Short mmCIF file of C-alpha atoms in Angstrom, two decimals:
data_model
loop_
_atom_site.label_atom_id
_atom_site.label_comp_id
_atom_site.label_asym_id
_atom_site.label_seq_id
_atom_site.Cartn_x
_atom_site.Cartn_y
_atom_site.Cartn_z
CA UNK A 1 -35.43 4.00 222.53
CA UNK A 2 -31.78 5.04 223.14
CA UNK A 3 -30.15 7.99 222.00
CA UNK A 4 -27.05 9.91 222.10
CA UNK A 5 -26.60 13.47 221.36
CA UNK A 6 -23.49 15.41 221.11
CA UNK A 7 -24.01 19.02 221.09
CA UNK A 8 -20.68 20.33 219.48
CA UNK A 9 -20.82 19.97 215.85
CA UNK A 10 -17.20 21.17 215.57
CA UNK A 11 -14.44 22.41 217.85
CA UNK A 12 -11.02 24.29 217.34
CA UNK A 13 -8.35 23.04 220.39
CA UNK A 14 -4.66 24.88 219.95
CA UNK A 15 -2.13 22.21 219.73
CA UNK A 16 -1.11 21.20 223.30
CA UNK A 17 -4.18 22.56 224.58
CA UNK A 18 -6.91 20.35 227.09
CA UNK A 19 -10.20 18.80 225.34
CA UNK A 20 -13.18 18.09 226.06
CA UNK A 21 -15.74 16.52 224.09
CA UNK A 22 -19.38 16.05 225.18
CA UNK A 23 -21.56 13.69 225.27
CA UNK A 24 -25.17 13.00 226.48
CA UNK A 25 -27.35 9.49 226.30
CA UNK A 26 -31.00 8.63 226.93
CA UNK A 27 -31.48 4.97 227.87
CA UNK A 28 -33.56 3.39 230.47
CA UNK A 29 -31.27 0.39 231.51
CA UNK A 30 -27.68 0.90 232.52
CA UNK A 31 -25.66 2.02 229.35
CA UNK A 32 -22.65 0.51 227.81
CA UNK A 33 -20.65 3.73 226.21
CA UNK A 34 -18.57 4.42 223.54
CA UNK A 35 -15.97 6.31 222.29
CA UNK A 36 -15.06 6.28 218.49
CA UNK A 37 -12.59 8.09 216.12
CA UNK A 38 -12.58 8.36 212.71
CA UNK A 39 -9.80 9.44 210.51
CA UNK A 40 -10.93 11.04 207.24
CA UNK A 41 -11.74 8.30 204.82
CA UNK A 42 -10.87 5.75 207.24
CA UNK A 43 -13.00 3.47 209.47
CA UNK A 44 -13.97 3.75 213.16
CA UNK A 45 -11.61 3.14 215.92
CA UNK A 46 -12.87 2.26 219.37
CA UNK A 47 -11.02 4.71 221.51
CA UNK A 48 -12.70 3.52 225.34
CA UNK A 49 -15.50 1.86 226.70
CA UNK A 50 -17.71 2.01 230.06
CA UNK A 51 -19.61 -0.76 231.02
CA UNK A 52 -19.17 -0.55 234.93
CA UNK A 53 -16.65 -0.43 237.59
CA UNK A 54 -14.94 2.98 237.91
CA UNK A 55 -16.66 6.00 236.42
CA UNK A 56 -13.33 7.23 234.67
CA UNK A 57 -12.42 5.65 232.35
CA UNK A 58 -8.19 5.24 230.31
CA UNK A 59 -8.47 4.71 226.91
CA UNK A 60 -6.00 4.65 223.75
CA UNK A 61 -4.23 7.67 222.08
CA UNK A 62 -4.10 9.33 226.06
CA UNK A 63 -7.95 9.27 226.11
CA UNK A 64 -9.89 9.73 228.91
CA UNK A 65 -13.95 9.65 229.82
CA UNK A 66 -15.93 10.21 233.18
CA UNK A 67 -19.57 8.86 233.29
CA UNK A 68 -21.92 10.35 235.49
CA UNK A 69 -25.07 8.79 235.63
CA UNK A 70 -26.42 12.17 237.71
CA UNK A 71 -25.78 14.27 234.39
CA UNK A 72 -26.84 11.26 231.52
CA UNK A 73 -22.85 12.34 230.43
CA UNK A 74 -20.04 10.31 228.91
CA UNK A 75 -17.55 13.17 228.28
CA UNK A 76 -14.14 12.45 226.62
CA UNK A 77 -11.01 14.47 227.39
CA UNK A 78 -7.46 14.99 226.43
CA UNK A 79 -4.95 17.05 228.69
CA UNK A 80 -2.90 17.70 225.83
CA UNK A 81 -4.01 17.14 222.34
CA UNK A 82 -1.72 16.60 219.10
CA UNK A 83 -2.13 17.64 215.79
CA UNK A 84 -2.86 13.86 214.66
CA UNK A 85 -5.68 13.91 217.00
CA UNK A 86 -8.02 16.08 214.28
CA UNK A 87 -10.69 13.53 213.82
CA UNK A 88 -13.77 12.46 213.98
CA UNK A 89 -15.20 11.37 217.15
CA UNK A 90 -18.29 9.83 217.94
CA UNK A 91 -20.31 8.57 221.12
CA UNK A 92 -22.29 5.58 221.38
CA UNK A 93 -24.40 3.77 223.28
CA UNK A 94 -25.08 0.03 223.36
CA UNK A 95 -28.11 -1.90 223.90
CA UNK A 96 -30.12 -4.90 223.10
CA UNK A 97 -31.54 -5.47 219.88
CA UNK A 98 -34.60 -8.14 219.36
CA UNK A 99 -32.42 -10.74 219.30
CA UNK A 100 -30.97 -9.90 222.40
CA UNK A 101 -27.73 -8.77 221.45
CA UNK A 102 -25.98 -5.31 221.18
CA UNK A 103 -27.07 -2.65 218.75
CA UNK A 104 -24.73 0.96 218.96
CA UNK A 105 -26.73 3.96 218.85
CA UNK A 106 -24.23 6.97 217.72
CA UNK A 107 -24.40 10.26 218.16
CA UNK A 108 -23.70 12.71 214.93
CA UNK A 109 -20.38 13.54 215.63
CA UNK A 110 -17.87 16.10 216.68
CA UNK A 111 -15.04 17.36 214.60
CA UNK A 112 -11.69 18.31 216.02
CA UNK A 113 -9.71 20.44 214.59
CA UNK A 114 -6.23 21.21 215.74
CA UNK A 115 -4.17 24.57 215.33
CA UNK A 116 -0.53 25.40 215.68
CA UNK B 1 -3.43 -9.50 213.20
CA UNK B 2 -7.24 -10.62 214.01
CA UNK B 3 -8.88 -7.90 211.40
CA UNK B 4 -12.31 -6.76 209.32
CA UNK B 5 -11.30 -6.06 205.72
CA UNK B 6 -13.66 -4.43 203.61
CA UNK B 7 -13.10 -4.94 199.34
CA UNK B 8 -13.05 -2.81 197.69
CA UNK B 9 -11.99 0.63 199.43
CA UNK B 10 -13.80 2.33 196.51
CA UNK B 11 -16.41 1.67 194.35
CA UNK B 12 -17.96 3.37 191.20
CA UNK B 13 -21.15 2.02 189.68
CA UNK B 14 -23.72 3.41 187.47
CA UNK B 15 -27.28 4.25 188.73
CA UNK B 16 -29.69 1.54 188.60
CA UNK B 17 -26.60 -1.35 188.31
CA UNK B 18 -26.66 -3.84 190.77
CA UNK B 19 -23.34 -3.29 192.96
CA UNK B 20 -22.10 -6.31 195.62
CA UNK B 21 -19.42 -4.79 198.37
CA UNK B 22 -17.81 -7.01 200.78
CA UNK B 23 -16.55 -7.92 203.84
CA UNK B 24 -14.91 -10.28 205.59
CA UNK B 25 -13.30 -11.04 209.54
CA UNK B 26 -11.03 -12.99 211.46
CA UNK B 27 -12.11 -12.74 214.40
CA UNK B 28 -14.83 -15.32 214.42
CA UNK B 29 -17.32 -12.73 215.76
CA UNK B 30 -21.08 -13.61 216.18
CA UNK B 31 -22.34 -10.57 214.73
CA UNK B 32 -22.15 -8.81 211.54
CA UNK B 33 -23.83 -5.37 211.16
CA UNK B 34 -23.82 -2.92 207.84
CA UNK B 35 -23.94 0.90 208.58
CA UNK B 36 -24.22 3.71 206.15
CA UNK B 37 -22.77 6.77 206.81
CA UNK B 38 -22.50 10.07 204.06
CA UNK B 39 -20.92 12.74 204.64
CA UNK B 40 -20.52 14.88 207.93
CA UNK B 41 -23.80 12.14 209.42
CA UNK B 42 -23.30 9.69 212.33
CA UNK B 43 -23.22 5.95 210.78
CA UNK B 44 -26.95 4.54 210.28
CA UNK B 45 -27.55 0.78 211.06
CA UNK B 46 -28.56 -0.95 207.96
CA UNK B 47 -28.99 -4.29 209.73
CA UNK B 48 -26.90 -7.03 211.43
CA UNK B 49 -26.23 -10.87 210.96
CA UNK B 50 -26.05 -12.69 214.94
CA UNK B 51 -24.81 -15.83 212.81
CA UNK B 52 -27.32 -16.75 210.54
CA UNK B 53 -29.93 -14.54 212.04
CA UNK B 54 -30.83 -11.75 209.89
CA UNK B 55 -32.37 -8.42 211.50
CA UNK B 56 -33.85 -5.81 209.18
CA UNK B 57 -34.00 -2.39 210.57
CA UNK B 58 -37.56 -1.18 210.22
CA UNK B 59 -36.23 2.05 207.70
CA UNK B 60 -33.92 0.38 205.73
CA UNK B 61 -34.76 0.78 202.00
CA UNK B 62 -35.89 -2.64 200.20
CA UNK B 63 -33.27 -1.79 197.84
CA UNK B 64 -30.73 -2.88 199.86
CA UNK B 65 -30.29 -6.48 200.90
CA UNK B 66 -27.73 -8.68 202.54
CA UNK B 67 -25.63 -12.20 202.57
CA UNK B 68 -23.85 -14.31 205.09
CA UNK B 69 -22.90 -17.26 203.58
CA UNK B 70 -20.70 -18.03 206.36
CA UNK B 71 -19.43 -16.74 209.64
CA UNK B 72 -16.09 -15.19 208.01
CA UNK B 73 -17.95 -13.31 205.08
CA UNK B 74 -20.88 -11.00 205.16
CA UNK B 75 -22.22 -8.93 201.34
CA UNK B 76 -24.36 -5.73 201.36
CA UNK B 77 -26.07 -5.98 198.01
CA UNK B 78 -27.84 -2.71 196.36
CA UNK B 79 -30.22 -3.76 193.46
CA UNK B 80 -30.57 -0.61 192.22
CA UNK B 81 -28.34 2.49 193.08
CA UNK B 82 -29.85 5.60 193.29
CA UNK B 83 -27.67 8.75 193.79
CA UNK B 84 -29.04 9.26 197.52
CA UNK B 85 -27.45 6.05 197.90
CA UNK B 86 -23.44 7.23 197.47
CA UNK B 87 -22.02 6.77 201.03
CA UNK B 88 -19.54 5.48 202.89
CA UNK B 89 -20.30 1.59 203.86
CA UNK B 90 -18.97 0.62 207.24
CA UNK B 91 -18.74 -3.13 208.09
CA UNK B 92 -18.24 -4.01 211.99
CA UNK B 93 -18.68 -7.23 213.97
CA UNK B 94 -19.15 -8.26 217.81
CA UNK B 95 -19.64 -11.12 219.86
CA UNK B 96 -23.05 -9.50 220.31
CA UNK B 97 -22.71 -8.29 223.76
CA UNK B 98 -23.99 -4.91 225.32
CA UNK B 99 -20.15 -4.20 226.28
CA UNK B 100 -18.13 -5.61 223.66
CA UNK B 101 -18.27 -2.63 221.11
CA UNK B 102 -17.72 -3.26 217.53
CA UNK B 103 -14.51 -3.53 215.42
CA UNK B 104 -14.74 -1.39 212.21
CA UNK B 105 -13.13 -2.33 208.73
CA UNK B 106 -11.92 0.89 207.00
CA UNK B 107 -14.80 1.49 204.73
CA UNK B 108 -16.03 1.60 201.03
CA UNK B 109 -16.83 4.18 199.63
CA UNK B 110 -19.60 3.86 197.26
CA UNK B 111 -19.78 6.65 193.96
CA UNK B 112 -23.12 6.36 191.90
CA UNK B 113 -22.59 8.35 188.39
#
């Protein structure tokens, strides 16, 4: 079965500062990953996606992730993160369910928390 | 703009009263899928609609049951509301691909008092 861990519970980034995020999988086919935000009280928004092609991948909001198959890692950065970008964020992985379509698999989460 | 909507945003219901929450798309997506999520937890599949098709997950509580009466509308019925059961209730939908992620509606959030 897939799964998705993300090892930082919660992280503190100065406004203006670089991000990183982390994120590892376990799946045995080739993974289709996910990046999600989620605004307090609000739904999730699909920041990027990897599903093949070029390893890096541009997302939304200035978003960035590498995969790297070697390291089972779908790591999402920032070069310069804004106070609105104190979220939620959440890693997925997609795969196919019994009836042959997608199911996500998320990871628990990492909260970002910006400072002045 | 080509949406999920989720009615309502919040809900309050009494413990053991039946409670309907909704959802509906225009996106004409195949698949339907009902996650729970409380609080500070990654979002737990619930199960999923791919059209008519209903898929249980294997640990979803009998308590909780489901509707698709057509492709634009998809319920999440709870027969009997326990407190462990207050949670945010996150609707998505896909075309049911491995690389078409999901599209989210904004959520209800379910009290049980």
């Amino acid at each position: 079965a897939q799964s998705v861990t993300q090892p930082d519970i919660h992280i503190t980034v100065s406004e203006g500062a670089s991000l990183e995020l982390r994120c590892n999988y376990s799946y045995g086919a080739t993974p289709y990953l996910f990046w999600y935000v989620q605004s307090p009280g609000q739904g999730l928004q699909l920041l990027l996606k990897y599903f093949s092609g070029d390893t890096l991948v541009q997302g939304i909001k200035g978003f960035e992730a590498e995969f790297k198959r070697s390291q089972s890692s779908f790591n999402l950065r920032k070069p310069s993160v804004h106070w609105s970008d104190a979220a939620e964020y959440f890693c997925a992985v997609g795969s196919s369910s019994n009836f042959g379509n997608e199911k996500l698999t998320f990871g628990t989460g990492t909260r970002l928390t910006i400072i002045p | 703009d080509a949406m999920v909507i989720q009615n309502p945003r919040y809900q309050v219901t009494q413990f053991g009263k039946p409670v309907t929450l909704s959802c509906s798309q225009t996106l004409n997506h195949n698949v339907m899928y009902w996650y729970q999520q409380k609080s500070s937890q990654a979002p737990k599949l619930l199960f999923h609609y791919y059209d008519k098709d209903f898929n249980n997950e294997a640990d979803t509580p009998d308590n909780f049951q489901s509707r698709r009466p057509n492709t634009s509308f998809c319920f999440l019925d709870i027969r009997s509301p326990g407190l462990g059961d207050a949670a945010m209730y996150l609707c998505a939908t896909s075309w049911g691909q491995e690389y078409s992620g999901y599209t989210f509606g904004s959520g209800t959030r379910l009290t049980v008092v």
